[in-house]
Amino acid sequence: MWLNPEEVLLKNALKLWVTERNNDFFLLQRRRGHGESTGRITGLLVGALDTVLDSNARVTPFRILLQVPCSQVSWVIASGAAREEVNKHWDWLLRNLLHSLSVFENKEDVASFVRGKVKGLIAEEVRGRQAAQEEEPEKFREALQKFELHFGLPSSEKLVTYYSCCCWKGRVPRQGFLYLSINHMAFYSFLLGKEVKFVIPWAEVTRLERVSTGLMTEAILVRTRQRQREFSMFLNLDEAFGVVGQLADIALRRLLDSEGLELDRVLQQPARITKRILEEQALREYVLALFRLPRGERLHEVASCSVWTPHSRCHTSGTLYTADNYLCFSSREEGNCILLIPLAEVLSIEKAESTTLLPNPVIVSLRTKKAFQLIELQDRDELVESLNSRLQALQWKQSMFRSKKDGRRSLRSPTPYYTFYYDTGYSDEEEIEEQVLRNTVNSEALMTAFHQNQPGTNGNKSMEQVKERLWDDHFAEFGRGVHMFRTEKTQRLVAMGIPESLRGELWMTLSDASSELESHQGYYTGLVKKSMGQSSLATEEIERDLHRSLPDHPAFQNPTGIAALRRVLTAYAHRNPKIGYCQSMNILASVLLLYAKEEEAFWLLVAVCERMLPDYFNRRVIGAQVDKSVFEELIRERLPELAEHVPDLSSLSSVSLSWFLTLFLSVLPFLSAVCVVDCFFFHGIKANFQLGLAVLEANAAQLSACTDDGQAIMILTGFLEQVGSEAQSSPPSSPPAADESSRSDRDVPVAHANITDLINESYEKFGDLTVRQIERLRCRHRIRVLQAHEDTTKENALRLVTPDVSIPAENLADVYDLFKTEHFISLYWGDSSSAAAAEAAAWSHMDSGRSYLERQYRLDRPQFKSLYGLLVPWPWDSNQHMDTVANRAFTLLDQDQDNLVTFREFAGWLDTLYCDELNEKVRLLYRLHIPPALTESEDDPSLTKSPLLSTNRPLFVNKPPGGEGEVKEDYQEQLKRMLQDLAKEKEKDVEKPLPLMNQREFIQFCKTLYSMFHGEAEENDLFQAIATVTSLVLQIGEASHRGLSSSESEVTSQEEVKGAPPSQTAEDAGADQDWTISFAQILASLLTEQALVNFFEKPVDLTEKISEAKEKQYQQRAGLLTLERQSS
């Protein structure tokens, strides 16, 4: 490849280069030791030096130098990993430049001309390629060519980045390069004449860890299901570990659950992923989690600045993040001061005069006549211009929306849609009232009408008044609304418990659901109108759970509360069918309805499900399981003594699953749990992690002494049930389940904890946990959770197939892996594959006719043919006829005619070839040469033909002589008898007879047999045997044909005597005069030749075949896909 000209003072320093070709201006040199057959010590030492030193020379065994006569300075202008590559560049120089250089009189002009020409070639080559997107395009081009040369993957396998590192094999290090692409990580090393290279698909990575041993400071441990690899000696270990984790996480989300998990639009297009994109996405994920922004927000600018904070009377330094619809500020120490400003509330963004005390100030004015001052902004002019352009676009959009809204209002009746309907009992018109309740949206929180009659709800009002005064003072100092400063003082007030009168408002403020409500006026009422009355699986589940939601609260012992809960859950299921309805959403929505208006409760539910707990409420609650796994690691890190006494933390972390899904609402007393919800809306999932750790620490001594998981769960359950709140005048009563016997077993009485003290303790001891740490842990643990689901899927699939086949369990598991890999390969490099589209459709539209596991991995025709060639027991030389047989096999297995083959179907086919008796193998070959496998046109096999009905009672459709009524009766009677026969055959497991084979089909059958024997040790004997069998079968067919013809002629003559129409008899006779042979006759003929019997009965080692397939699968499919892309 062409290189940006680089000066070389010594053409052959240390005798490391050997000149092979030269002229007056150019030299072609080879690295000493490369290509030498003798393997001399000098060559080995140079190779070792190249591997250890991080230099350009070590990756290019050939180079071309530009030399100027009578000058000691030369320039490297081209390099190559292979002789053919560098020779192409040399020939181009001779043809296009060498003759032109003689006209230059000045030596410097020669060098300048050649360098400019080479730079032009590089620019032309780089244009349109990904190297132009990298920070160092030239080095990246070099690495890209090495990656393509060493591993032979298709060009669509995009390289993202690469690192110089060391791979450990036991205690032996191998210095080389780690290449990270969109679907794989690959390592290459060449040290002392020994080459080491391997490729690991991201889909096989099960765990990523940072480990530390005595031999190395710190390393990246990559685990797969087969083995583990350790990589160390990175120049920047943190960066490399982050990129590896990101690429593995993105690939697994895209490959294993693209429909269920949220994935950014950019990341759904692997060809667009670069290292810069990964850095931007990591920062974006952090900002979305820190400020709990909508998932669709894009991050635009990131700038260091200081914001004037009136409560502290000074400027607070931090970072400004600008998104599509928000200005976000966070202090340098995460959580000390957070500011969120929706652009919808911004009136203007202006630059102020810069002074020594206030450098580069910007004033952000709000519609509420409040302003924020930002200083020390770098690139202030560009930032303000960008913000103003987005602000103007947003204001124009809002004005258009308001004008349309006003126009619609003028056409409506003045009666408002929102009314509040109280129902304290049932009347005679119960059905009419129930219908009204179903369609009437509440305009007030349920708590204003329904109070829970228990200690602390109506009493202790003085505490509520104190909290209200504290919040009023806080509003006066820190602001009120979404743009309120959120500081440690706000955290302390939230930990005390938000007063009931302000709870709904502050939940809307802290979650920024108020902005969504303001920008979507009328959206909820429209959803209610559309969704109510519709029936679906989600609505059925909602109806089943309605009366299980806070059943002890009076609001949900009343039709008003039940109807409001139904509307909110049904409207959300209609809004987001991907989630629909998930258990625990009913409990959460019930609490939201108690303290917020109905429409506000809906937008709070949207904020929780789509922003604050992403992926929690999808098909397999992946998000909750990821956080459970993260919590387990936090226990080991933050509570090491407990982890030491309880080696298996899975039981403790499993308990946390219900904590996180219901925000502790299902395990804590109601008033205490609501305080936890307060903290959740302020700090997000971080509050749940902190509280969970505090609960475990408070019970660490008892948990360490536990002898089983059940006892540990009882301890935690009993503790949480006794956690009270300051609003309760007396400690809560003990739960019925905690009887005296269970307490005596624990020997330690349950202490009555206070929720405020517990929350404050969690902040004091575990408050240093940051959102950035949580996001990094989630990225790593999502890999484990997805792979655990994949293992479960595999186990279930094998359990379904194993009873039907005789393949050993180990081999069947390996075949499943090959089957899945074939599917993945098409997703890697065959974007237009029909299997990928079918897979996406299977995720979206699940039908009840088939199990989910059976539908997960399916192969289309090209994928099946590739795997067919790898696993078929007879020789596969990819000739035209064997390709045709593979097409027939696919058509035969595709029983439901959806152009896809399931693993169950594929395993059954493979079982017949390797484990069944001779007659079953011949039966399979026979079926491959009759319809539906054999079609009229082999070039264009029809997939729409249905299999032939086979029954021992023929079905007559031709009209016999007689009346129409008789025909109808005979037809229906025959159909009924045929169905009865089919049912009897199914009950008795009687095998259906195979249709007869005609002469054309038998010729195809013989061609297949001939093609199977190539390369066999007894090839001549087999050819002679099949020739004998073919002759014998042809004689049998001819004899049967002559006998059938003579009998048909007798029948025809008799019918002519009786007066039957001659045209009809001739037609019937012509239809039956085809040459045919039966399966039994072919099988009997094959059994007469011992060579053929030995061939079909010879055992074939499936284990060895699978091992060969694993080695060939990647390269074979990569080559086929490349050819397909080039031909298209």
Coordinates of N, CA and C in Angstrom, one line a residue, residues 46-185:
V46 N 15.8 -10.8 13.7 CA 15.1 -9.6 13.1 C 13.6 -9.8 13.3
G47 N 13.1 -11.0 13.1 CA 11.6 -11.2 13.3 C 11.2 -11.0 14.8
A48 N 12.0 -11.4 15.7 CA 11.7 -11.2 17.1 C 11.8 -9.7 17.4
L49 N 12.8 -9.0 16.9 CA 12.9 -7.5 17.1 C 11.7 -6.8 16.5
D50 N 11.2 -7.2 15.3 CA 10.0 -6.6 14.7 C 8.8 -6.8 15.6
T51 N 8.7 -7.9 16.2 CA 7.5 -8.2 17.0 C 7.5 -7.4 18.3
V52 N 8.6 -7.3 18.9 CA 8.7 -6.5 20.2 C 8.6 -5.0 20.0
L53 N 9.3 -4.5 19.0 CA 9.3 -3.1 18.7 C 8.0 -2.7 18.1
D54 N 7.4 -1.6 18.5 CA 6.2 -1.1 17.9 C 6.6 -0.1 16.8
S55 N 6.9 -0.6 15.6 CA 7.3 0.3 14.5 C 6.6 -0.2 13.3
N56 N 6.6 0.7 12.3 CA 6.0 0.4 11.0 C 6.8 -0.7 10.3
A57 N 8.1 -0.8 10.5 CA 8.9 -1.8 9.8 C 8.5 -3.2 10.1
R58 N 8.0 -3.4 11.3 CA 7.8 -4.8 11.7 C 6.5 -5.4 11.1
V59 N 5.7 -4.5 10.5 CA 4.5 -5.1 9.9 C 4.6 -5.1 8.4
T60 N 5.7 -4.6 7.8 CA 5.8 -4.6 6.4 C 7.1 -5.2 6.0
P61 N 7.1 -6.5 5.6 CA 8.3 -7.2 5.2 C 8.9 -6.6 3.9
F62 N 8.1 -5.9 3.1 CA 8.6 -5.3 1.8 C 8.3 -3.8 1.9
R63 N 9.2 -3.0 1.3 CA 9.0 -1.6 1.2 C 9.7 -1.0 -0.1
I64 N 9.2 0.1 -0.5 CA 9.8 0.9 -1.6 C 10.3 2.2 -1.1
L65 N 11.5 2.5 -1.5 CA 12.1 3.8 -1.1 C 12.3 4.7 -2.3
L66 N 12.0 6.0 -2.1 CA 12.4 7.0 -3.1 C 13.7 7.6 -2.7
Q67 N 14.7 7.5 -3.7 CA 16.0 8.0 -3.4 C 16.4 9.0 -4.5
V68 N 17.1 10.0 -4.1 CA 17.5 11.1 -5.0 C 19.0 10.9 -5.2
P69 N 19.5 10.9 -6.4 CA 21.0 10.7 -6.7 C 21.8 11.7 -5.9
C70 N 22.9 11.1 -5.3 CA 23.9 12.0 -4.6 C 23.3 12.6 -3.3
S71 N 22.3 11.9 -2.7 CA 21.7 12.3 -1.5 C 21.6 11.2 -0.5
Q72 N 21.8 11.5 0.8 CA 21.8 10.5 1.9 C 20.3 10.3 2.4
V73 N 19.4 11.1 2.0 CA 18.1 11.1 2.5 C 17.2 10.3 1.5
S74 N 16.4 9.4 2.0 CA 15.4 8.6 1.2 C 14.1 8.7 1.9
W75 N 13.0 8.3 1.2 CA 11.7 8.4 1.7 C 11.0 7.0 1.5
V76 N 10.3 6.5 2.5 CA 9.5 5.3 2.3 C 8.2 5.7 1.7
I77 N 7.8 5.2 0.6 CA 6.6 5.6 -0.1 C 5.6 4.5 -0.3
A78 N 6.0 3.3 -0.1 CA 5.1 2.1 -0.2 C 5.6 1.0 0.6
S79 N 4.7 0.1 1.0 CA 5.1 -1.1 1.8 C 4.1 -2.2 1.4
G80 N 4.4 -3.4 1.7 CA 3.5 -4.5 1.4 C 3.8 -5.7 2.3
A81 N 2.8 -6.5 2.6 CA 2.9 -7.7 3.4 C 3.3 -8.9 2.5
A82 N 3.0 -8.8 1.2 CA 3.3 -9.8 0.3 C 4.1 -9.3 -0.9
R83 N 4.8 -10.2 -1.5 CA 5.7 -9.7 -2.7 C 4.8 -9.3 -3.8
E84 N 3.7 -9.9 -4.0 CA 2.8 -9.6 -5.2 C 2.3 -8.1 -5.0
E85 N 2.0 -7.8 -3.8 CA 1.4 -6.5 -3.5 C 2.4 -5.4 -3.8
V86 N 3.6 -5.6 -3.3 CA 4.7 -4.5 -3.5 C 5.1 -4.5 -5.0
N87 N 5.1 -5.6 -5.7 CA 5.5 -5.6 -7.1 C 4.5 -4.8 -7.9
K88 N 3.2 -4.8 -7.5 CA 2.2 -4.0 -8.3 C 2.6 -2.5 -8.2
H89 N 2.9 -2.1 -7.0 CA 3.3 -0.7 -6.8 C 4.6 -0.4 -7.6
W90 N 5.6 -1.3 -7.6 CA 6.8 -1.1 -8.3 C 6.6 -1.0 -9.8
D91 N 5.7 -1.9 -10.3 CA 5.4 -1.8 -11.7 C 4.7 -0.5 -12.1
W92 N 3.8 0.0 -11.2 CA 3.1 1.3 -11.5 C 4.1 2.4 -11.5
L93 N 5.1 2.4 -10.6 CA 6.1 3.5 -10.6 C 6.9 3.4 -11.9
L94 N 7.3 2.2 -12.4 CA 8.1 2.2 -13.6 C 7.3 2.6 -14.8
R95 N 6.0 2.3 -14.9 CA 5.2 2.7 -16.0 C 4.8 4.2 -16.0
N96 N 4.5 4.7 -14.9 CA 3.9 6.1 -14.9 C 4.8 7.2 -14.4
L97 N 5.9 6.9 -13.6 CA 6.7 7.9 -13.1 C 8.2 8.0 -13.5
L98 N 8.8 6.8 -13.7 CA 10.2 6.7 -13.9 C 10.6 7.6 -15.1
H99 N 9.9 7.5 -16.3 CA 10.3 8.2 -17.4 C 10.1 9.7 -17.3
S100 N 9.1 10.1 -16.5 CA 8.9 11.5 -16.3 C 9.9 12.2 -15.4
L101 N 10.6 11.4 -14.5 CA 11.5 12.1 -13.6 C 12.8 12.5 -14.2
S102 N 13.1 12.0 -15.4 CA 14.4 12.4 -16.1 C 14.4 13.8 -16.6
V103 N 13.2 14.4 -16.7 CA 13.1 15.8 -17.3 C 13.4 16.8 -16.2
F104 N 13.4 16.4 -14.9 CA 13.6 17.4 -13.9 C 15.1 17.6 -13.7
E105 N 15.5 18.9 -13.6 CA 16.9 19.2 -13.4 C 17.3 19.4 -12.0
N106 N 16.3 19.8 -11.2 CA 16.6 19.9 -9.7 C 16.2 18.7 -9.0
K107 N 17.1 18.2 -8.1 CA 16.8 17.0 -7.3 C 15.6 17.2 -6.4
E108 N 15.5 18.3 -5.8 CA 14.5 18.6 -4.8 C 13.1 18.6 -5.5
D109 N 13.1 19.0 -6.8 CA 11.8 19.0 -7.5 C 11.4 17.5 -7.8
V110 N 12.3 16.6 -8.0 CA 12.0 15.2 -8.2 C 11.3 14.7 -6.9
A111 N 11.9 14.9 -5.8 CA 11.4 14.4 -4.5 C 10.0 15.0 -4.2
S112 N 9.9 16.3 -4.5 CA 8.6 16.9 -4.2 C 7.5 16.4 -5.1
F113 N 7.8 16.2 -6.4 CA 6.9 15.6 -7.4 C 6.4 14.2 -7.0
V114 N 7.3 13.4 -6.6 CA 7.0 12.0 -6.3 C 6.1 12.0 -5.0
R115 N 6.6 12.7 -4.0 CA 5.8 12.8 -2.7 C 4.4 13.3 -2.9
G116 N 4.3 14.3 -3.7 CA 2.9 14.8 -4.0 C 2.1 13.8 -4.8
K117 N 2.7 13.1 -5.7 CA 1.9 12.1 -6.4 C 1.5 10.9 -5.5
V118 N 2.3 10.5 -4.6 CA 2.0 9.4 -3.7 C 0.9 9.9 -2.7
K119 N 1.0 11.1 -2.3 CA -0.1 11.6 -1.4 C -1.4 11.7 -2.1
G120 N -1.4 12.0 -3.4 CA -2.6 12.0 -4.1 C -3.2 10.6 -4.3
L121 N -2.3 9.6 -4.5 CA -2.8 8.2 -4.6 C -3.5 7.8 -3.3
I122 N -2.8 8.2 -2.2 CA -3.3 7.8 -0.8 C -4.7 8.5 -0.6
A123 N -4.8 9.8 -0.9 CA -6.1 10.5 -0.7 C -7.2 9.8 -1.5
E124 N -6.9 9.4 -2.8 CA -7.9 8.8 -3.6 C -8.3 7.4 -3.0
E125 N -7.3 6.7 -2.5 CA -7.6 5.4 -1.9 C -8.4 5.5 -0.6
V126 N -8.1 6.5 0.2 CA -8.7 6.7 1.5 C -10.2 7.2 1.3
R127 N -10.4 7.9 0.2 CA -11.7 8.5 0.1 C -12.8 7.4 0.0
G128 N -13.8 7.6 0.8 CA -14.9 6.6 0.8 C -14.6 5.4 1.7
R129 N -13.4 5.3 2.3 CA -13.1 4.2 3.2 C -13.2 4.7 4.6
Q130 N -13.3 3.7 5.5 CA -13.4 4.1 6.9 C -12.2 4.7 7.5
A131 N -11.0 4.5 6.9 CA -9.8 5.1 7.5 C -9.9 6.6 7.6
A132 N -10.7 7.2 6.7 CA -10.8 8.7 6.8 C -11.5 9.1 8.0
Q133 N -12.2 8.2 8.7 CA -12.9 8.6 9.9 C -12.0 8.4 11.2
E134 N -10.8 7.9 11.0 CA -10.0 7.6 12.2 C -9.0 8.8 12.4
E135 N -8.5 8.8 13.7 CA -7.6 9.9 14.1 C -6.3 9.8 13.3
E136 N -5.8 8.6 13.1 CA -4.6 8.4 12.3 C -4.9 7.5 11.1
P137 N -5.3 8.1 10.0 CA -5.8 7.3 8.9 C -4.7 6.4 8.3
E138 N -3.5 6.8 8.3 CA -2.5 6.0 7.7 C -2.2 4.8 8.5
K139 N -2.0 4.9 9.8 CA -1.8 3.7 10.6 C -3.0 2.8 10.6
F140 N -4.1 3.4 10.5 CA -5.3 2.5 10.5 C -5.4 1.8 9.2
R141 N -5.0 2.4 8.1 CA -5.0 1.7 6.8 C -4.1 0.5 6.8
E142 N -3.0 0.7 7.5 CA -2.0 -0.4 7.6 C -2.5 -1.5 8.4
A143 N -3.2 -1.2 9.5 CA -3.8 -2.2 10.4 C -4.9 -2.9 9.7
L144 N -5.7 -2.2 8.9 CA -6.8 -2.8 8.2 C -6.3 -3.8 7.1
Q145 N -5.3 -3.5 6.4 CA -4.8 -4.4 5.4 C -4.2 -5.7 6.1
K146 N -3.6 -5.5 7.2 CA -3.1 -6.7 8.0 C -4.2 -7.5 8.5
F147 N -5.3 -6.9 9.0 CA -6.4 -7.6 9.5 C -7.1 -8.4 8.3
E148 N -7.2 -7.8 7.2 CA -7.8 -8.6 6.1 C -6.9 -9.7 5.6
L149 N -5.6 -9.4 5.6 CA -4.6 -10.4 5.1 C -4.5 -11.6 6.0
H150 N -4.5 -11.4 7.3 CA -4.2 -12.5 8.3 C -5.4 -13.4 8.5
F151 N -6.6 -12.8 8.5 CA -7.8 -13.5 9.0 C -8.8 -13.9 7.8
G152 N -8.6 -13.3 6.7 CA -9.4 -13.7 5.5 C -10.9 -13.5 5.7
L153 N -11.4 -12.6 6.5 CA -12.8 -12.4 6.7 C -13.3 -11.5 5.5
P154 N -14.6 -11.5 5.2 CA -15.1 -10.6 4.2 C -14.8 -9.1 4.4
S155 N -14.8 -8.4 3.4 CA -14.5 -6.9 3.5 C -15.6 -6.2 4.3
S156 N -16.8 -6.8 4.4 CA -17.9 -6.2 5.2 C -17.6 -6.3 6.7
E157 N -16.7 -7.2 7.1 CA -16.3 -7.3 8.5 C -15.5 -6.1 8.9
K158 N -16.1 -5.0 9.4 CA -15.5 -3.7 9.5 C -14.6 -3.8 10.8
L159 N -13.3 -3.3 10.6 CA -12.4 -3.2 11.7 C -12.7 -1.9 12.5
V160 N -12.9 -1.9 13.8 CA -13.2 -0.7 14.6 C -12.0 -0.1 15.1
T161 N -11.1 -0.9 15.7 CA -9.9 -0.4 16.3 C -8.9 -1.5 16.5
Y162 N -7.7 -1.3 17.0 CA -6.7 -2.3 17.2 C -5.8 -1.8 18.4
Y163 N -5.2 -2.8 19.1 CA -4.3 -2.4 20.2 C -3.1 -3.4 20.2
S164 N -1.9 -2.8 20.5 CA -0.7 -3.6 20.7 C -0.8 -4.2 22.1
C165 N -0.7 -5.5 22.2 CA -0.8 -6.1 23.6 C -0.1 -7.5 23.6
C166 N -0.3 -8.2 24.7 CA 0.3 -9.5 24.9 C -0.7 -10.5 25.2
C167 N -0.8 -11.6 24.5 CA -1.7 -12.7 24.9 C -0.9 -13.8 25.6
W168 N -1.4 -14.2 26.7 CA -0.8 -15.2 27.6 C -1.3 -16.6 27.3
K169 N -0.3 -17.5 27.1 CA -0.6 -18.9 27.0 C 0.1 -19.6 28.2
G170 N -0.7 -19.8 29.3 CA 0.0 -20.3 30.5 C 0.9 -19.2 31.0
R171 N 2.2 -19.4 31.1 CA 3.1 -18.4 31.6 C 3.9 -17.8 30.4
V172 N 3.5 -18.2 29.2 CA 4.3 -17.7 28.0 C 3.5 -16.6 27.4
P173 N 4.2 -15.4 27.3 CA 3.5 -14.3 26.6 C 3.8 -14.3 25.1
R174 N 2.8 -13.8 24.4 CA 2.9 -13.7 22.9 C 2.6 -12.2 22.6
Q175 N 3.6 -11.5 22.2 CA 3.4 -10.1 21.8 C 2.8 -10.0 20.4
G176 N 1.8 -9.2 20.3 CA 1.1 -9.1 19.0 C 0.1 -8.0 19.0
F177 N -0.9 -8.1 18.1 CA -1.9 -7.1 17.9 C -3.3 -7.7 18.2
L178 N -4.1 -7.0 18.9 CA -5.5 -7.4 19.1 C -6.4 -6.5 18.2
Y179 N -7.1 -7.1 17.3 CA -8.0 -6.4 16.3 C -9.4 -6.6 16.8
L180 N -10.1 -5.5 16.9 CA -11.5 -5.5 17.3 C -12.4 -5.0 16.2
S181 N -13.3 -5.9 15.7 CA -14.2 -5.6 14.6 C -15.6 -5.6 15.1
I182 N -16.6 -5.4 14.2 CA -17.9 -5.3 14.7 C -18.5 -6.6 15.2
N183 N -18.0 -7.7 14.7 CA -18.5 -9.1 15.1 C -17.5 -10.0 15.8
H184 N -16.2 -9.6 15.8 CA -15.2 -10.5 16.3 C -14.0 -9.7 17.0
M185 N -13.3 -10.4 17.8 CA -12.0 -10.0 18.2 C -11.0 -11.0 17.8

